[in-house]
Short mmCIF file of C-alpha atoms in Angstrom, two decimals:
data_model
loop_
_atom_site.label_atom_id
_atom_site.label_comp_id
_atom_site.label_asym_id
_atom_site.label_seq_id
_atom_site.Cartn_x
_atom_site.Cartn_y
_atom_site.Cartn_z
CA MET G 735 -4.24 -7.96 -5.20
CA LEU G 736 -0.93 -9.24 -6.51
CA ASP G 737 0.39 -9.58 -2.97
CA SER G 738 -2.49 -11.87 -2.03
CA LEU G 739 -2.02 -13.85 -5.26
CA TRP G 740 1.67 -14.23 -4.54
CA LEU G 741 0.92 -15.36 -0.98
CA PHE G 742 -1.56 -17.90 -2.31
CA LEU G 743 1.00 -19.22 -4.78
CA LEU G 744 3.64 -19.57 -2.08
CA GLN G 745 1.18 -21.44 0.14
CA GLU G 746 0.32 -23.76 -2.73
CA ALA G 747 4.02 -24.40 -3.36
CA ASP G 748 4.46 -25.21 0.33
CA VAL G 749 1.53 -27.66 0.22
CA HIS G 750 2.94 -29.36 -2.87
CA ASP G 751 6.35 -29.53 -1.21
CA ASP G 752 4.82 -31.19 1.88
CA GLU G 753 2.94 -33.67 -0.31
CA ALA G 754 6.11 -34.58 -2.17
CA THR G 755 7.94 -35.21 1.09
CA ASP G 756 5.04 -37.12 2.70
CA ASP G 757 4.54 -39.40 -0.29
CA GLY G 758 8.20 -40.33 -0.32
CA ARG G 759 8.65 -38.93 -3.80
CA SER G 760 11.80 -37.07 -4.69
CA HIS G 761 11.95 -33.32 -4.56
CA ASP G 762 11.72 -33.22 -8.35
CA ALA G 763 7.99 -32.54 -8.12
CA ALA G 764 8.57 -29.74 -5.61
CA ASP G 765 11.28 -28.28 -7.84
CA ALA G 766 8.91 -28.36 -10.81
CA VAL G 767 6.25 -26.52 -8.80
CA TYR G 768 8.85 -23.99 -7.64
CA HIS G 769 10.03 -23.31 -11.20
CA HIS G 770 6.43 -23.07 -12.37
CA TYR G 771 5.78 -20.31 -9.82
CA VAL G 772 9.03 -18.52 -10.61
CA ASN G 773 8.01 -18.46 -14.29
CA LEU G 774 4.51 -17.30 -13.35
CA HIS G 775 6.03 -14.49 -11.26
CA SER G 776 8.13 -13.41 -14.25
CA GLU G 777 5.06 -13.37 -16.48
CA LEU G 778 3.07 -11.30 -13.96
CA GLN G 779 5.95 -8.88 -13.62
CA MET G 780 6.14 -8.43 -17.40
CA GLU G 781 2.36 -7.84 -17.52
CA MET G 782 2.65 -5.17 -14.85
CA GLU G 783 5.51 -3.47 -16.69
CA ALA G 784 3.42 -3.51 -19.88
CA LEU G 785 0.79 -1.40 -18.09
CA ILE G 786 3.29 1.46 -17.73
CA ASN G 787 3.53 3.87 -20.64
CA PRO G 788 6.72 2.85 -22.51
CA ASN G 789 7.40 6.46 -23.52
CA PHE G 790 7.54 7.73 -19.96
CA GLY G 791 7.92 4.83 -17.57
CA SER G 792 6.66 5.16 -14.05
CA VAL G 793 6.93 8.73 -12.81
CA PHE G 794 6.61 7.60 -9.20
CA ARG G 795 9.26 4.87 -9.12
CA VAL G 796 12.80 4.24 -10.25
CA GLU G 797 13.09 0.47 -10.04
CA SER G 798 11.90 -0.19 -6.47
CA HIS G 799 12.66 3.30 -5.10
CA PRO G 800 10.32 6.33 -5.06
CA SER G 801 11.31 8.94 -7.64
CA GLN G 802 12.08 12.58 -6.92
CA PHE G 803 8.70 13.41 -8.43
CA ALA G 804 7.01 11.10 -5.90
CA PHE G 805 8.80 12.84 -3.03
CA SER G 806 7.81 16.25 -4.39
CA ALA G 807 4.19 15.18 -4.85
CA GLN G 808 4.03 13.89 -1.28
CA ARG G 809 5.60 17.06 0.06
CA TYR G 810 3.89 19.81 -1.91
CA VAL G 811 0.62 18.46 -3.32
CA ASP G 812 -2.41 18.73 -1.07
CA ILE G 813 -4.60 16.47 -3.16
CA TYR G 814 -3.80 13.88 -5.81
CA SER G 815 -5.78 11.38 -7.82
CA SER G 816 -4.71 9.04 -10.57
CA ARG G 817 -7.83 9.94 -12.56
CA LEU G 818 -9.78 13.16 -12.74
CA LYS G 819 -13.08 11.26 -12.75
CA ASN G 820 -12.38 10.14 -9.16
CA PHE G 821 -13.33 13.66 -8.07
CA LEU G 822 -16.86 13.14 -9.43
CA GLU G 823 -17.56 11.12 -6.27
CA TYR G 824 -17.44 14.35 -4.24
CA PRO G 825 -20.04 17.15 -4.22
CA LYS G 826 -19.13 20.27 -6.18
CA ASN G 827 -18.96 22.36 -3.01
CA TYR G 828 -16.79 19.86 -1.08
CA THR G 829 -13.73 21.38 0.58
CA PHE G 830 -10.59 19.28 0.85
CA TYR G 831 -8.44 19.99 3.89
CA PRO G 832 -4.75 19.09 4.05
CA GLU G 833 -3.59 16.91 6.89
CA ARG G 834 -2.32 19.05 9.75
CA MET G 835 1.21 18.15 10.70
CA ARG G 836 2.84 19.10 13.98
CA LEU G 837 6.19 20.82 13.56
CA PRO G 838 9.11 19.63 15.69
CA HIS G 839 9.12 22.79 17.84
CA GLU G 840 5.38 22.61 18.60
CA PRO G 841 4.28 20.91 21.83
CA THR G 842 2.31 17.70 21.68
CA PRO G 843 -1.36 18.59 22.28
CA GLN G 844 -2.78 17.33 25.57
CA PRO G 845 -6.45 16.36 25.81
CA PRO G 846 -8.47 18.96 27.72
CA ILE G 847 -9.90 18.09 31.12
CA VAL G 848 -13.69 18.27 31.16
CA ALA G 849 -15.57 18.29 34.46
CA GLY G 850 -18.59 16.06 34.44
CA SER G 851 -21.17 14.83 36.90
CA THR G 852 -19.18 11.63 37.47
CA GLY G 853 -15.93 13.42 38.11
CA VAL G 854 -13.12 14.50 35.85
CA GLN G 855 -13.18 12.92 32.39
CA LEU G 856 -10.73 13.23 29.57
CA ALA G 857 -12.14 14.37 26.27
CA TYR G 858 -10.12 13.60 23.20
CA LEU G 859 -10.85 16.10 20.51
CA ARG G 860 -9.63 15.94 16.98
CA CYS G 861 -8.56 19.29 15.64
CA MET G 862 -9.90 19.93 12.15
CA CYS G 863 -7.91 23.11 11.55
#
C-alpha cells in the first residue's frame, strides 16, 4: 500500500514539475512540492516505526536487512503467521504441507510421456509429496 502511495506522490510531483515548467514559472513551486513530499515521506516513515514495539523493535529486520531470526524462520519454520487467528480460516483437519525443494544433487524432473489417441502428448504433473 505504501509503495503505491509513494508512486502516486512521485507522479504528482512530476505533474507539478511539468506544470511549473510549462507555465514559465520558476522551479520554486516544483521545489516546494518536492520538499512537501520529502516531509510527507518522513512523517510516514515515523508512523511506520511507531507501529513496531519499542521494547523489541522489528525481529525480522535490522534497518533494511533481514535479521538472523528472519533467516532462521525462513529456513526452519514450515508454517508462519503474524496472528494466530489467521489459522481460523482453515478447517480443523487441514494438513499443511511444506514446499518441496529439489536438492542440488537431484536431477531436474522431466514430464512423463503419455500416449494418447492423437499421438504423444506431454503431461505436466505437479508432485504434491
